[in-house]
Amino acid sequence: MSSEMIIRRYRPSDQGVVTDLWSRAARQAHPFLDGEGAGERARLLREVDLVRAENWVAERKGSVIGLLGLRVDGPGAEVGGLFVAPEAQGGGAGRELLEHAAALHGALTLEVFEGNARGRRFCAYLGFTERGRRTDEETGHPLITLERAAPLKSVGWLHLREGRLLSVRTRGNDTFYLPGGKYEPGETAREALSRELGEELGLVVPAEELSEACVIHDVAHGKNGRRLHMTCFTGGPQDIAPVPGREIAEYAWFDRQEARERCAPAHAQVVDRLVAQGRMRG
């Protein structure tokens, strides 16, 4: 997520700006709907959706630029609405809102009008697939039901030596990953990473020494398009002597080019962040 963007709960004081951005974004997305963005639809947004749904907003530099409404009933969540102010589209707000929802609730479903080509492309890019179709009773236009499985949640360690990133390879695999892995039941992210570093590389890195650096959303490598939610940490000892253990075949220290060529897709985001921070050469 951009350092200038935050995702937070909707507040009643946001109603005016949220209603305005919803109106403009809805008219842009659904020009085929008469009266879209106004009238009865606007009343329902103010009096029903913003009151009853679980609502989140994206905010950049103090301005609300996106709205996400969720219906939560059991596992997973249904996206009731996702709208980004037209002038802010393409800046990542919609993606970050959806990934935030997935981090909270896991699997997601939503409906998109067949005529909303841009919205359909956006959902496909984020890994949603078609589950069914129906005709909207109110408008008579076809709606497509889309779904996406819960993301795989993992942790990773960002450890650099002279501008090169520590990476590991498992046995029988040519691709390198960040040191880390999946959670075990009841673990916090820091606890999971501390355990994984011990099991994978024989390192003692106390959980309390780890500091969250970023969260990466990407396609999980080798998981048939399933999404990845990886929380990355820095911290722990700088001088280390890794000893590969468990399923780890080897470790390596990669520069930017090597990491892009030999590592899993999520590495590209990690490397870009480290380059921007001046921790790796561009």
mmCIF file of C-alpha atoms in Angstrom:
data_model
loop_
_atom_site.group_PDB
_atom_site.id
_atom_site.type_symbol
_atom_site.label_atom_id
_atom_site.label_comp_id
_atom_site.label_asym_id
_atom_site.label_seq_id
_atom_site.Cartn_x
_atom_site.Cartn_y
_atom_site.Cartn_z
ATOM 1 C CA MET A 1 0.000 0.000 0.000
ATOM 2 C CA SER A 2 1.211 3.510 -0.695
ATOM 3 C CA SER A 3 2.572 5.284 2.403
ATOM 4 C CA GLU A 4 0.136 8.072 1.568
ATOM 5 C CA MET A 5 -2.935 5.811 1.689
ATOM 6 C CA ILE A 6 -4.721 4.400 4.706
ATOM 7 C CA ILE A 7 -7.715 2.099 4.983
ATOM 8 C CA ARG A 8 -10.022 2.865 7.906
ATOM 9 C CA ARG A 9 -13.579 2.396 9.110
ATOM 10 C CA TYR A 10 -16.257 4.621 7.657
ATOM 11 C CA ARG A 11 -17.435 7.372 10.013
ATOM 12 C CA PRO A 12 -20.802 9.202 9.884
ATOM 13 C CA SER A 13 -18.876 12.414 9.228
ATOM 14 C CA ASP A 14 -17.718 10.884 5.915
ATOM 15 C CA GLN A 15 -21.267 10.714 4.546
ATOM 16 C CA GLY A 16 -21.085 13.832 2.383
ATOM 17 C CA VAL A 17 -17.819 13.076 0.615
ATOM 18 C CA VAL A 18 -18.619 9.370 0.349
ATOM 19 C CA THR A 19 -22.023 10.056 -1.220
ATOM 20 C CA ASP A 20 -20.410 12.407 -3.736
ATOM 21 C CA LEU A 21 -17.647 9.995 -4.782
ATOM 22 C CA TRP A 22 -20.151 7.117 -4.955
ATOM 23 C CA SER A 23 -22.445 9.174 -7.207
ATOM 24 C CA ARG A 24 -19.683 10.116 -9.637
ATOM 25 C CA ALA A 25 -18.094 6.657 -9.684
ATOM 26 C CA ALA A 26 -21.446 4.886 -10.092
ATOM 27 C CA ARG A 27 -22.463 7.067 -13.038
ATOM 28 C CA GLN A 28 -19.108 6.387 -14.675
ATOM 29 C CA ALA A 29 -19.322 2.621 -14.139
ATOM 30 C CA HIS A 30 -23.012 2.247 -15.020
ATOM 31 C CA PRO A 31 -23.921 4.726 -17.773
ATOM 32 C CA PHE A 32 -26.549 2.217 -18.948
ATOM 33 C CA LEU A 33 -28.629 2.656 -15.762
ATOM 34 C CA ASP A 34 -31.174 5.466 -15.758
ATOM 35 C CA GLY A 35 -30.857 7.757 -12.762
ATOM 36 C CA GLU A 36 -27.728 6.060 -11.460
ATOM 37 C CA GLY A 37 -25.958 7.938 -8.669
ATOM 38 C CA ALA A 38 -28.988 9.938 -7.570
ATOM 39 C CA GLY A 39 -32.568 9.769 -6.334
ATOM 40 C CA GLU A 40 -33.741 6.597 -4.635
ATOM 41 C CA ARG A 41 -30.371 4.924 -5.039
ATOM 42 C CA ALA A 42 -28.673 7.785 -3.188
ATOM 43 C CA ARG A 43 -31.260 7.625 -0.414
ATOM 44 C CA LEU A 44 -30.694 3.885 0.037
ATOM 45 C CA LEU A 45 -26.954 4.461 0.195
ATOM 46 C CA ARG A 46 -27.285 7.066 2.947
ATOM 47 C CA GLU A 47 -30.048 5.441 4.987
ATOM 48 C CA VAL A 48 -29.382 1.733 4.524
ATOM 49 C CA ASP A 49 -25.989 0.806 3.115
ATOM 50 C CA LEU A 50 -23.915 3.271 5.134
ATOM 51 C CA VAL A 51 -25.798 2.317 8.286
ATOM 52 C CA ARG A 52 -26.138 -1.468 8.086
ATOM 53 C CA ALA A 53 -23.108 -2.653 6.122
ATOM 54 C CA GLU A 54 -19.522 -2.988 7.321
ATOM 55 C CA ASN A 55 -18.050 0.018 5.539
ATOM 56 C CA TRP A 56 -14.430 0.974 4.960
ATOM 57 C CA VAL A 57 -12.877 3.959 3.212
ATOM 58 C CA ALA A 58 -9.551 4.583 1.506
ATOM 59 C CA GLU A 59 -7.997 7.913 2.428
ATOM 60 C CA ARG A 60 -5.039 9.659 0.841
ATOM 61 C CA LYS A 61 -3.532 12.865 2.219
ATOM 62 C CA GLY A 62 -6.603 13.388 4.379
ATOM 63 C CA SER A 63 -9.111 12.986 1.531
ATOM 64 C CA VAL A 64 -11.501 10.045 1.217
ATOM 65 C CA ILE A 65 -11.116 8.537 -2.258
ATOM 66 C CA GLY A 66 -12.752 5.108 -2.002
ATOM 67 C CA LEU A 67 -15.639 3.256 -0.366
ATOM 68 C CA LEU A 68 -16.094 -0.464 0.305
ATOM 69 C CA GLY A 69 -19.288 -1.944 1.719
ATOM 70 C CA LEU A 70 -19.353 -5.525 3.037
ATOM 71 C CA ARG A 71 -22.088 -7.918 4.068
ATOM 72 C CA VAL A 72 -20.697 -10.416 6.552
ATOM 73 C CA ASP A 73 -22.715 -13.493 7.465
ATOM 74 C CA GLY A 74 -20.622 -16.498 8.409
ATOM 75 C CA PRO A 75 -17.271 -17.273 6.793
ATOM 76 C CA GLY A 76 -16.172 -14.926 4.036
ATOM 77 C CA ALA A 77 -17.854 -11.703 2.999
ATOM 78 C CA GLU A 78 -19.969 -10.340 0.165
ATOM 79 C CA VAL A 79 -18.855 -7.082 -1.386
ATOM 80 C CA GLY A 80 -21.995 -4.977 -1.588
ATOM 81 C CA GLY A 81 -20.238 -2.082 -3.273
ATOM 82 C CA LEU A 82 -16.779 -0.842 -4.221
ATOM 83 C CA PHE A 83 -16.401 2.688 -5.539
ATOM 84 C CA VAL A 84 -13.350 4.868 -6.126
ATOM 85 C CA ALA A 85 -13.518 8.554 -7.000
ATOM 86 C CA PRO A 86 -12.942 8.888 -10.781
ATOM 87 C CA GLU A 87 -9.929 11.159 -10.326
ATOM 88 C CA ALA A 88 -8.287 8.585 -8.013
ATOM 89 C CA GLN A 89 -8.882 5.470 -10.109
ATOM 90 C CA GLY A 90 -5.785 3.536 -11.113
ATOM 91 C CA GLY A 91 -3.966 4.526 -7.928
ATOM 92 C CA GLY A 92 -4.497 1.301 -6.017
ATOM 93 C CA ALA A 93 -7.361 2.300 -3.709
ATOM 94 C CA GLY A 94 -9.801 -0.303 -5.034
ATOM 95 C CA ARG A 95 -7.216 -3.067 -4.858
ATOM 96 C CA GLU A 96 -6.192 -2.167 -1.315
ATOM 97 C CA LEU A 97 -9.802 -2.038 -0.144
ATOM 98 C CA LEU A 98 -10.505 -5.508 -1.518
ATOM 99 C CA GLU A 99 -7.291 -6.960 -0.115
ATOM 100 C CA HIS A 100 -8.161 -5.433 3.251
ATOM 101 C CA ALA A 101 -11.527 -7.184 3.130
ATOM 102 C CA ALA A 102 -9.843 -10.478 2.235
ATOM 103 C CA ALA A 103 -7.368 -10.117 5.092
ATOM 104 C CA LEU A 104 -10.271 -9.651 7.506
ATOM 105 C CA HIS A 105 -12.780 -12.158 6.166
ATOM 106 C CA GLY A 106 -11.071 -14.531 3.744
ATOM 107 C CA ALA A 107 -13.152 -15.595 0.741
ATOM 108 C CA LEU A 108 -15.007 -12.841 -1.128
ATOM 109 C CA THR A 109 -18.003 -12.767 -3.458
ATOM 110 C CA LEU A 110 -19.473 -9.866 -5.405
ATOM 111 C CA GLU A 111 -21.751 -9.038 -8.297
ATOM 112 C CA VAL A 112 -20.843 -6.847 -11.244
ATOM 113 C CA PHE A 113 -23.053 -5.691 -14.093
ATOM 114 C CA GLU A 114 -22.176 -7.379 -17.363
ATOM 115 C CA GLY A 115 -22.079 -3.936 -18.958
ATOM 116 C CA ASN A 116 -19.383 -2.729 -16.563
ATOM 117 C CA ALA A 117 -16.426 -3.887 -18.660
ATOM 118 C CA ARG A 118 -13.820 -1.998 -16.652
ATOM 119 C CA GLY A 119 -15.102 -3.427 -13.383
ATOM 120 C CA ARG A 120 -15.021 -6.947 -14.799
ATOM 121 C CA ARG A 121 -11.412 -6.524 -15.971
ATOM 122 C CA PHE A 122 -10.435 -5.196 -12.565
ATOM 123 C CA CYS A 123 -11.974 -8.180 -10.781
ATOM 124 C CA ALA A 124 -10.355 -10.646 -13.169
ATOM 125 C CA TYR A 125 -6.975 -9.015 -12.552
ATOM 126 C CA LEU A 126 -7.452 -9.577 -8.810
ATOM 127 C CA GLY A 127 -8.247 -13.245 -9.267
ATOM 128 C CA PHE A 128 -12.062 -13.329 -9.175
ATOM 129 C CA THR A 129 -13.778 -15.983 -11.272
ATOM 130 C CA GLU A 130 -17.358 -16.317 -12.463
ATOM 131 C CA ARG A 131 -19.736 -18.384 -10.356
ATOM 132 C CA GLY A 132 -23.096 -17.569 -11.912
ATOM 133 C CA ARG A 133 -25.379 -15.061 -13.603
ATOM 134 C CA ARG A 134 -28.771 -13.549 -12.976
ATOM 135 C CA THR A 135 -30.942 -10.692 -14.175
ATOM 136 C CA ASP A 136 -31.234 -7.758 -11.806
ATOM 137 C CA GLU A 137 -34.944 -7.415 -10.992
ATOM 138 C CA GLU A 138 -34.746 -3.654 -10.481
ATOM 139 C CA THR A 139 -32.942 -2.694 -13.690
ATOM 140 C CA GLY A 140 -33.383 -5.699 -15.975
ATOM 141 C CA HIS A 141 -29.649 -5.790 -16.674
ATOM 142 C CA PRO A 142 -27.574 -8.979 -16.333
ATOM 143 C CA LEU A 143 -25.378 -9.373 -13.268
ATOM 144 C CA ILE A 144 -22.362 -11.683 -12.995
ATOM 145 C CA THR A 145 -21.560 -13.298 -9.658
ATOM 146 C CA LEU A 146 -17.819 -13.519 -8.991
ATOM 147 C CA GLU A 147 -15.877 -15.216 -6.221
ATOM 148 C CA ARG A 148 -12.344 -15.477 -4.912
ATOM 149 C CA ALA A 149 -10.930 -17.951 -2.401
ATOM 150 C CA ALA A 150 -9.400 -16.757 0.828
ATOM 151 C CA PRO A 151 -5.778 -15.683 0.319
ATOM 152 C CA LEU A 152 -2.930 -17.779 1.599
ATOM 153 C CA LYS A 153 -1.515 -15.977 4.633
ATOM 154 C CA SER A 154 2.197 -16.113 5.263
ATOM 155 C CA VAL A 155 5.099 -14.216 6.791
ATOM 156 C CA GLY A 156 8.468 -13.254 5.329
ATOM 157 C CA TRP A 157 11.773 -11.875 6.598
ATOM 158 C CA LEU A 158 13.499 -8.959 4.877
ATOM 159 C CA HIS A 159 17.168 -9.399 5.654
ATOM 160 C CA LEU A 160 19.863 -7.690 3.607
ATOM 161 C CA ARG A 161 23.641 -7.964 3.514
ATOM 162 C CA GLU A 162 25.485 -5.308 1.517
ATOM 163 C CA GLY A 163 22.321 -4.568 -0.456
ATOM 164 C CA ARG A 164 21.548 -8.197 -1.279
ATOM 165 C CA LEU A 165 18.353 -9.915 -0.146
ATOM 166 C CA LEU A 166 18.388 -13.240 1.696
ATOM 167 C CA SER A 167 16.263 -15.844 -0.091
ATOM 168 C CA VAL A 168 15.701 -19.586 0.287
ATOM 169 C CA ARG A 169 14.849 -22.497 -2.010
ATOM 170 C CA THR A 170 12.959 -25.616 -1.007
ATOM 171 C CA ARG A 171 13.952 -29.088 -2.192
ATOM 172 C CA GLY A 172 12.590 -29.997 -5.617
ATOM 173 C CA ASN A 173 11.886 -26.365 -6.485
ATOM 174 C CA ASP A 174 13.877 -23.972 -8.677
ATOM 175 C CA THR A 175 12.201 -20.834 -7.308
ATOM 176 C CA PHE A 176 13.511 -18.879 -4.327
ATOM 177 C CA TYR A 177 11.288 -17.321 -1.653
ATOM 178 C CA LEU A 178 11.702 -15.062 1.334
ATOM 179 C CA PRO A 179 12.573 -16.916 4.532
ATOM 180 C CA GLY A 180 9.327 -17.516 6.394
ATOM 181 C CA GLY A 181 6.157 -19.450 5.764
ATOM 182 C CA LYS A 182 2.662 -20.154 7.012
ATOM 183 C CA TYR A 183 1.089 -19.642 10.409
ATOM 184 C CA GLU A 184 0.325 -22.446 12.810
ATOM 185 C CA PRO A 185 -2.935 -22.288 14.819
ATOM 186 C CA GLY A 186 -2.888 -19.629 17.502
ATOM 187 C CA GLU A 187 0.311 -17.932 16.330
ATOM 188 C CA THR A 188 0.765 -14.230 15.770
ATOM 189 C CA ALA A 189 2.640 -13.170 12.649
ATOM 190 C CA ARG A 190 5.806 -12.454 14.636
ATOM 191 C CA GLU A 191 5.614 -15.788 16.432
ATOM 192 C CA ALA A 192 5.126 -17.621 13.138
ATOM 193 C CA LEU A 193 8.146 -15.951 11.565
ATOM 194 C CA SER A 194 10.348 -16.536 14.611
ATOM 195 C CA ARG A 195 9.474 -20.242 14.523
ATOM 196 C CA GLU A 196 9.942 -20.538 10.746
ATOM 197 C CA LEU A 197 13.391 -18.911 10.845
ATOM 198 C CA GLY A 198 14.447 -21.420 13.461
ATOM 199 C CA GLU A 199 13.102 -24.396 11.536
ATOM 200 C CA GLU A 200 14.283 -23.271 8.088
ATOM 201 C CA LEU A 201 17.661 -21.710 8.830
ATOM 202 C CA GLY A 202 18.540 -22.574 12.419
ATOM 203 C CA LEU A 203 18.324 -18.894 13.439
ATOM 204 C CA VAL A 204 17.268 -17.579 16.827
ATOM 205 C CA VAL A 205 15.212 -14.446 16.136
ATOM 206 C CA PRO A 206 12.943 -13.550 19.073
ATOM 207 C CA ALA A 207 9.470 -12.472 18.035
ATOM 208 C CA GLU A 208 9.764 -9.238 20.011
ATOM 209 C CA GLU A 209 12.746 -8.167 17.891
ATOM 210 C CA LEU A 210 10.725 -8.250 14.668
ATOM 211 C CA SER A 211 9.127 -5.095 13.257
ATOM 212 C CA GLU A 212 6.423 -5.132 10.586
ATOM 213 C CA ALA A 213 7.706 -3.563 7.370
ATOM 214 C CA CYS A 214 4.933 -4.075 4.821
ATOM 215 C CA VAL A 215 2.151 -6.325 3.596
ATOM 216 C CA ILE A 216 2.423 -7.803 0.105
ATOM 217 C CA HIS A 217 -0.579 -8.861 -1.984
ATOM 218 C CA ASP A 218 0.213 -10.928 -5.057
ATOM 219 C CA VAL A 219 -0.430 -14.236 -6.807
ATOM 220 C CA ALA A 220 0.880 -17.161 -4.758
ATOM 221 C CA HIS A 221 3.537 -19.002 -6.751
ATOM 222 C CA GLY A 222 2.453 -22.481 -7.853
ATOM 223 C CA LYS A 223 -1.040 -22.249 -6.318
ATOM 224 C CA ASN A 224 -3.173 -22.017 -9.488
ATOM 225 C CA GLY A 225 -3.783 -18.295 -9.250
ATOM 226 C CA ARG A 226 -4.710 -18.155 -5.566
ATOM 227 C CA ARG A 227 -3.840 -14.864 -3.901
ATOM 228 C CA LEU A 228 -1.136 -14.339 -1.294
ATOM 229 C CA HIS A 229 -1.263 -12.108 1.783
ATOM 230 C CA MET A 230 2.306 -11.895 3.104
ATOM 231 C CA THR A 231 3.284 -9.810 6.116
ATOM 232 C CA CYS A 232 6.966 -8.903 5.956
ATOM 233 C CA PHE A 233 9.209 -8.052 8.880
ATOM 234 C CA THR A 234 12.649 -6.648 9.530
ATOM 235 C CA GLY A 235 14.722 -6.953 12.701
ATOM 236 C CA GLY A 236 16.723 -9.573 14.510
ATOM 237 C CA PRO A 237 20.490 -10.050 14.402
ATOM 238 C CA GLN A 238 22.398 -8.629 11.447
ATOM 239 C CA ASP A 239 25.295 -11.081 11.528
ATOM 240 C CA ILE A 240 23.847 -14.520 10.872
ATOM 241 C CA ALA A 241 25.136 -17.925 9.807
ATOM 242 C CA PRO A 242 22.134 -19.753 8.305
ATOM 243 C CA VAL A 243 22.053 -23.549 8.416
ATOM 244 C CA PRO A 244 19.413 -24.948 6.005
ATOM 245 C CA GLY A 245 16.974 -27.246 7.762
ATOM 246 C CA ARG A 246 13.603 -28.934 7.255
ATOM 247 C CA GLU A 247 12.683 -28.640 3.545
ATOM 248 C CA ILE A 248 15.226 -25.902 2.690
ATOM 249 C CA ALA A 249 17.766 -26.962 0.062
ATOM 250 C CA GLU A 250 19.847 -23.780 -0.005
ATOM 251 C CA TYR A 251 19.902 -20.063 0.697
ATOM 252 C CA ALA A 252 21.360 -17.201 -1.335
ATOM 253 C CA TRP A 253 21.848 -13.445 -1.254
ATOM 254 C CA PHE A 254 20.415 -11.810 -4.387
ATOM 255 C CA ASP A 255 20.738 -8.357 -5.883
ATOM 256 C CA ARG A 256 17.778 -6.707 -7.587
ATOM 257 C CA GLN A 257 18.210 -8.380 -10.960
ATOM 258 C CA GLU A 258 18.860 -11.840 -9.542
ATOM 259 C CA ALA A 259 15.845 -11.574 -7.239
ATOM 260 C CA ARG A 260 13.575 -10.677 -10.154
ATOM 261 C CA GLU A 261 14.872 -13.539 -12.271
ATOM 262 C CA ARG A 262 15.006 -16.338 -9.696
ATOM 263 C CA CYS A 263 12.390 -15.538 -7.051
ATOM 264 C CA ALA A 264 8.632 -15.836 -6.614
ATOM 265 C CA PRO A 265 6.355 -13.044 -7.958
ATOM 266 C CA ALA A 266 5.920 -11.362 -4.584
ATOM 267 C CA HIS A 267 9.665 -10.669 -4.553
ATOM 268 C CA ALA A 268 9.209 -8.012 -7.233
ATOM 269 C CA GLN A 269 7.097 -5.892 -4.883
ATOM 270 C CA VAL A 270 9.515 -6.467 -2.023
ATOM 271 C CA VAL A 271 12.510 -5.481 -4.140
ATOM 272 C CA ASP A 272 10.759 -2.348 -5.461
ATOM 273 C CA ARG A 273 10.086 -1.226 -1.886
ATOM 274 C CA LEU A 274 13.668 -1.881 -0.808
ATOM 275 C CA VAL A 275 15.015 0.025 -3.827
ATOM 276 C CA ALA A 276 12.698 2.958 -3.043
ATOM 277 C CA GLN A 277 14.011 2.952 0.528
ATOM 278 C CA GLY A 278 17.604 2.987 -0.709
ATOM 279 C CA ARG A 279 18.343 -0.426 0.833
ATOM 280 C CA MET A 280 18.975 -2.088 -2.557
ATOM 281 C CA ARG A 281 20.532 -0.615 -5.664
ATOM 282 C CA GLY A 282 18.106 0.230 -8.481
#
